[in-house]
Tab-separated table of N, CA and C in Angstrom:
chain	number	residue	atom	x	y	z
T	1	UNK	N	-53.503	40.145	4.335
T	1	UNK	CA	-52.799	40.299	3.081
T	1	UNK	C	-51.855	39.124	2.867
T	2	UNK	N	-51.953	38.520	1.704
T	2	UNK	CA	-51.082	37.410	1.355
T	2	UNK	C	-49.774	37.948	0.794
T	3	UNK	N	-48.662	37.475	1.351
T	3	UNK	CA	-47.356	37.927	0.852
T	3	UNK	C	-46.638	36.778	0.163
T	4	UNK	N	-45.807	37.160	-0.793
T	4	UNK	CA	-45.054	36.189	-1.580
T	4	UNK	C	-43.791	36.875	-2.072
T	5	UNK	N	-42.683	36.134	-2.084
T	5	UNK	CA	-41.445	36.637	-2.671
T	5	UNK	C	-41.202	35.852	-3.951
T	6	UNK	N	-40.959	36.595	-5.026
T	6	UNK	CA	-40.683	35.975	-6.312
T	6	UNK	C	-39.319	36.434	-6.819
T	7	UNK	N	-38.752	35.636	-7.715
T	7	UNK	CA	-37.458	35.953	-8.310
T	7	UNK	C	-37.694	36.392	-9.747
T	8	UNK	N	-37.149	37.531	-10.112
T	8	UNK	CA	-37.200	38.023	-11.489
T	8	UNK	C	-35.761	38.076	-12.006
T	9	UNK	N	-35.266	36.958	-12.560
T	9	UNK	CA	-33.872	36.924	-12.989
T	9	UNK	C	-33.546	37.912	-14.108
T	10	UNK	N	-34.502	38.226	-14.955
T	10	UNK	CA	-34.253	39.188	-16.036
T	10	UNK	C	-33.936	40.571	-15.485
T	11	UNK	N	-34.533	40.928	-14.363
T	11	UNK	CA	-34.297	42.233	-13.731
T	11	UNK	C	-33.252	42.158	-12.615
T	12	UNK	N	-32.740	40.954	-12.331
T	12	UNK	CA	-31.775	40.735	-11.249
T	12	UNK	C	-32.336	41.252	-9.923
T	13	UNK	N	-33.512	40.734	-9.570
T	13	UNK	CA	-34.111	41.170	-8.309
T	13	UNK	C	-35.083	40.126	-7.776
T	14	UNK	N	-35.278	40.222	-6.483
T	14	UNK	CA	-36.330	39.486	-5.789
T	14	UNK	C	-37.364	40.532	-5.403
T	15	UNK	N	-38.629	40.170	-5.523
T	15	UNK	CA	-39.703	41.127	-5.255
T	15	UNK	C	-40.638	40.579	-4.183
T	16	UNK	N	-41.049	41.455	-3.286
T	16	UNK	CA	-42.058	41.126	-2.289
T	16	UNK	C	-43.403	41.606	-2.815
T	17	UNK	N	-44.332	40.676	-2.933
T	17	UNK	CA	-45.684	41.008	-3.389
T	17	UNK	C	-46.656	40.852	-2.244
T	18	UNK	N	-47.569	41.809	-2.102
T	18	UNK	CA	-48.689	41.712	-1.164
T	18	UNK	C	-49.951	41.721	-2.002
T	19	UNK	N	-50.695	40.644	-1.917
T	19	UNK	CA	-51.896	40.499	-2.744
T	19	UNK	C	-51.593	40.797	-4.208
T	20	UNK	N	-50.426	40.333	-4.677
T	20	UNK	CA	-50.050	40.473	-6.074
T	20	UNK	C	-49.440	41.804	-6.473
T	21	UNK	N	-49.314	42.745	-5.539
T	21	UNK	CA	-48.767	44.068	-5.830
T	21	UNK	C	-47.363	44.165	-5.232
T	22	UNK	N	-46.395	44.607	-6.051
T	22	UNK	CA	-45.025	44.735	-5.563
T	22	UNK	C	-44.920	45.851	-4.530
T	23	UNK	N	-44.383	45.496	-3.346
T	23	UNK	CA	-44.176	46.491	-2.294
T	23	UNK	C	-42.727	46.546	-1.830
T	24	UNK	N	-41.884	45.683	-2.383
T	24	UNK	CA	-40.477	45.694	-2.008
T	24	UNK	C	-39.643	44.965	-3.030
T	25	UNK	N	-38.336	45.270	-3.013
T	25	UNK	CA	-37.422	44.609	-3.937
T	25	UNK	C	-36.039	44.504	-3.324
T	26	UNK	N	-35.337	43.490	-3.756
T	26	UNK	CA	-33.940	43.282	-3.371
T	26	UNK	C	-33.159	43.066	-4.661
T	27	UNK	N	-32.403	44.082	-5.064
T	27	UNK	CA	-31.613	44.010	-6.292
T	27	UNK	C	-30.291	43.303	-6.020
T	28	UNK	N	-29.837	42.555	-7.025
T	28	UNK	CA	-28.560	41.872	-6.903
T	28	UNK	C	-27.808	41.930	-8.227
T	29	UNK	N	-26.528	41.609	-8.133
T	29	UNK	CA	-25.674	41.457	-9.311
T	29	UNK	C	-25.056	40.070	-9.244
T	30	UNK	N	-24.900	39.440	-10.391
T	30	UNK	CA	-24.220	38.145	-10.442
T	30	UNK	C	-22.730	38.391	-10.690
T	31	UNK	N	-21.921	37.703	-9.929
T	31	UNK	CA	-20.466	37.802	-10.088
T	31	UNK	C	-19.912	36.388	-9.919
T	32	UNK	N	-19.588	35.762	-11.055
T	32	UNK	CA	-19.135	34.363	-11.059
T	32	UNK	C	-20.171	33.500	-10.337
T	33	UNK	N	-19.796	32.884	-9.215
T	33	UNK	CA	-20.725	32.028	-8.475
T	33	UNK	C	-21.266	32.745	-7.230
T	34	UNK	N	-21.404	34.063	-7.315
T	34	UNK	CA	-21.907	34.860	-6.194
T	34	UNK	C	-23.134	35.673	-6.597
T	35	UNK	N	-24.065	35.745	-5.678
T	35	UNK	CA	-25.192	36.665	-5.789
T	35	UNK	C	-24.901	37.806	-4.828
T	36	UNK	N	-24.646	38.980	-5.379
T	36	UNK	CA	-24.249	40.130	-4.572
T	36	UNK	C	-25.470	41.032	-4.402
T	37	UNK	N	-26.047	41.032	-3.196
T	37	UNK	CA	-27.191	41.902	-2.908
T	37	UNK	C	-26.679	43.323	-2.717
T	38	UNK	N	-27.202	44.241	-3.540
T	38	UNK	CA	-26.698	45.607	-3.542
T	38	UNK	C	-27.703	46.643	-3.048
T	39	UNK	N	-28.987	46.301	-3.033
T	39	UNK	CA	-29.993	47.287	-2.640
T	39	UNK	C	-31.280	46.579	-2.247
T	40	UNK	N	-31.847	46.992	-1.130
T	40	UNK	CA	-33.139	46.476	-0.678
T	40	UNK	C	-34.019	47.669	-0.374
T	41	UNK	N	-35.261	47.591	-0.794
T	41	UNK	CA	-36.178	48.721	-0.618
T	41	UNK	C	-37.601	48.218	-0.369
T	42	UNK	N	-38.280	48.865	0.567
T	42	UNK	CA	-39.689	48.604	0.850
T	42	UNK	C	-40.454	49.896	0.622
T	43	UNK	N	-41.599	49.792	-0.033
T	43	UNK	CA	-42.471	50.954	-0.249
T	43	UNK	C	-42.714	51.634	1.099
T	44	UNK	N	-42.558	52.948	1.177
T	44	UNK	CA	-42.717	53.664	2.453
T	44	UNK	C	-44.030	53.364	3.173
T	45	UNK	N	-45.096	53.081	2.462
T	45	UNK	CA	-46.387	52.780	3.096
T	45	UNK	C	-46.361	51.480	3.889
T	46	UNK	N	-45.361	50.629	3.628
T	46	UNK	CA	-45.308	49.314	4.264
T	46	UNK	C	-44.108	49.150	5.193
T	47	UNK	N	-43.364	50.212	5.413
T	47	UNK	CA	-42.214	50.148	6.315
T	47	UNK	C	-42.688	50.054	7.763
T	48	UNK	N	-41.850	49.462	8.586
T	48	UNK	CA	-42.170	49.329	10.004
T	48	UNK	C	-43.139	48.207	10.305
T	49	UNK	N	-43.393	47.339	9.328
T	49	UNK	CA	-44.341	46.231	9.502
T	49	UNK	C	-43.651	44.870	9.381
T	50	UNK	N	-42.322	44.865	9.344
T	50	UNK	CA	-41.590	43.615	9.200
T	50	UNK	C	-41.496	43.115	7.773
T	51	UNK	N	-41.879	43.944	6.826
T	51	UNK	CA	-41.883	43.518	5.419
T	51	UNK	C	-40.469	43.362	4.860
T	52	UNK	N	-39.525	44.141	5.358
T	52	UNK	CA	-38.134	43.981	4.923
T	52	UNK	C	-37.611	42.600	5.304
T	53	UNK	N	-37.934	42.160	6.497
T	53	UNK	CA	-37.546	40.817	6.931
T	53	UNK	C	-38.215	39.750	6.091
T	54	UNK	N	-39.487	39.961	5.745
T	54	UNK	CA	-40.188	39.011	4.874
T	54	UNK	C	-39.478	38.896	3.532
T	55	UNK	N	-39.073	40.042	2.986
T	55	UNK	CA	-38.390	40.062	1.694
T	55	UNK	C	-37.037	39.365	1.788
T	56	UNK	N	-36.252	39.721	2.785
T	56	UNK	CA	-34.925	39.118	2.937
T	56	UNK	C	-35.031	37.611	3.134
T	57	UNK	N	-35.912	37.185	4.014
T	57	UNK	CA	-36.102	35.763	4.286
T	57	UNK	C	-36.519	35.020	3.012
T	58	UNK	N	-37.493	35.576	2.302
T	58	UNK	CA	-37.966	34.937	1.085
T	58	UNK	C	-36.893	34.869	0.005
T	59	UNK	N	-36.146	35.961	-0.166
T	59	UNK	CA	-35.087	35.988	-1.176
T	59	UNK	C	-34.004	34.968	-0.845
T	60	UNK	N	-33.577	34.923	0.399
T	60	UNK	CA	-32.523	33.989	0.787
T	60	UNK	C	-33.002	32.546	0.702
T	61	UNK	N	-34.255	32.294	1.024
T	61	UNK	CA	-34.805	30.943	0.870
T	61	UNK	C	-34.820	30.531	-0.601
T	62	UNK	N	-35.142	31.469	-1.485
T	62	UNK	CA	-35.130	31.164	-2.915
T	62	UNK	C	-33.709	30.937	-3.422
T	63	UNK	N	-32.752	31.721	-2.948
T	63	UNK	CA	-31.350	31.491	-3.325
T	63	UNK	C	-30.960	30.073	-2.932
T	64	UNK	N	-31.297	29.688	-1.718
T	64	UNK	CA	-30.953	28.348	-1.227
T	64	UNK	C	-31.597	27.270	-2.100
T	65	UNK	N	-32.847	27.478	-2.490
T	65	UNK	CA	-33.587	26.469	-3.246
T	65	UNK	C	-33.204	26.417	-4.725
T	66	UNK	N	-32.816	27.554	-5.295
T	66	UNK	CA	-32.623	27.644	-6.741
T	66	UNK	C	-31.179	27.552	-7.215
T	67	UNK	N	-30.217	27.691	-6.315
T	67	UNK	CA	-28.833	27.748	-6.792
T	67	UNK	C	-27.863	27.256	-5.725
T	68	UNK	N	-26.631	27.150	-6.154
T	68	UNK	CA	-25.520	26.837	-5.248
T	68	UNK	C	-24.659	28.075	-5.024
T	69	UNK	N	-25.142	29.220	-5.494
T	69	UNK	CA	-24.362	30.455	-5.419
T	69	UNK	C	-24.139	30.888	-3.975
T	70	UNK	N	-23.014	31.535	-3.774
T	70	UNK	CA	-22.686	32.135	-2.481
T	70	UNK	C	-23.311	33.521	-2.443
T	71	UNK	N	-23.790	33.928	-1.289
T	71	UNK	CA	-24.390	35.252	-1.112
T	71	UNK	C	-23.340	36.215	-0.577
T	72	UNK	N	-23.310	37.399	-1.167
T	72	UNK	CA	-22.496	38.504	-0.669
T	72	UNK	C	-23.475	39.632	-0.364
T	73	UNK	N	-23.541	40.021	0.892
T	73	UNK	CA	-24.513	41.035	1.321
T	73	UNK	C	-23.843	42.406	1.386
T	74	UNK	N	-23.743	43.075	0.239
T	74	UNK	CA	-23.205	44.442	0.191
T	74	UNK	C	-24.226	45.439	0.718
T	75	UNK	N	-25.490	45.129	0.528
T	75	UNK	CA	-26.580	45.969	1.020
T	75	UNK	C	-26.590	45.913	2.554
T	76	UNK	N	-26.623	47.058	3.173
T	76	UNK	CA	-26.588	47.140	4.645
T	76	UNK	C	-27.739	46.366	5.286
T	77	UNK	N	-28.930	46.480	4.708
T	77	UNK	CA	-30.081	45.785	5.291
T	77	UNK	C	-29.887	44.266	5.240
T	78	UNK	N	-29.469	43.743	4.083
T	78	UNK	CA	-29.280	42.295	3.948
T	78	UNK	C	-28.148	41.814	4.850
T	79	UNK	N	-27.091	42.590	4.968
T	79	UNK	CA	-25.980	42.209	5.833
T	79	UNK	C	-26.443	42.096	7.281
T	80	UNK	N	-27.237	43.057	7.740
T	80	UNK	CA	-27.755	43.018	9.109
T	80	UNK	C	-28.716	41.858	9.293
T	81	UNK	N	-29.550	41.607	8.294
T	81	UNK	CA	-30.500	40.501	8.387
T	81	UNK	C	-29.759	39.172	8.555
T	82	UNK	N	-28.736	38.948	7.741
T	82	UNK	CA	-27.982	37.701	7.840
T	82	UNK	C	-27.257	37.619	9.184
T	83	UNK	N	-26.694	38.721	9.644
T	83	UNK	CA	-26.018	38.727	10.945
T	83	UNK	C	-26.982	38.405	12.077
T	84	UNK	N	-28.221	38.880	11.964
T	84	UNK	CA	-29.224	38.663	13.008
T	84	UNK	C	-29.947	37.324	12.895
T	85	UNK	N	-29.763	36.625	11.781
T	85	UNK	CA	-30.455	35.357	11.536
T	85	UNK	C	-29.440	34.299	11.118
T	86	UNK	N	-28.808	33.668	12.100
T	86	UNK	CA	-27.689	32.762	11.813
T	86	UNK	C	-28.052	31.580	10.912
T	87	UNK	N	-29.327	31.266	10.769
T	87	UNK	CA	-29.701	30.154	9.899
T	87	UNK	C	-29.398	30.435	8.425
T	88	UNK	N	-29.048	31.679	8.094
T	88	UNK	CA	-28.717	32.042	6.705
T	88	UNK	C	-27.214	32.247	6.491
T	89	UNK	N	-26.432	32.160	7.527
T	89	UNK	CA	-24.984	32.416	7.395
T	89	UNK	C	-24.273	31.420	6.499
T	90	UNK	N	-24.811	30.198	6.385
T	90	UNK	CA	-24.180	29.206	5.524
T	90	UNK	C	-24.171	29.663	4.060
T	91	UNK	N	-25.104	30.530	3.688
T	91	UNK	CA	-25.163	31.024	2.317
T	91	UNK	C	-23.965	31.909	1.978
T	92	UNK	N	-23.329	32.464	3.001
T	92	UNK	CA	-22.196	33.361	2.777
T	92	UNK	C	-20.923	32.602	2.401
T	93	UNK	N	-20.880	31.308	2.722
T	93	UNK	CA	-19.621	30.580	2.545
T	93	UNK	C	-19.759	29.313	1.717
T	94	UNK	N	-20.800	29.203	0.929
T	94	UNK	CA	-20.983	27.991	0.124
T	94	UNK	C	-19.822	27.727	-0.783
């Protein structure tokens, strides 16, 4: 299965697609120069397969590539992901 993370700015979310079908999302809110991640969800059929990490990694890579915004991880999953993956900590203090 081919996976891809896309950004849907109109919906304020990043989406994980598997073979073109959405199986996960990471909702955010914009606050000045911050992207505040508030909710991350993976379709129950795809949980336990590392798809949450794929979504978080893809979303954070897109934040890095598309903006200078600072990341605020209010969502428990995103906060843990950043804590466990120090290569993304710089996004917290831009």
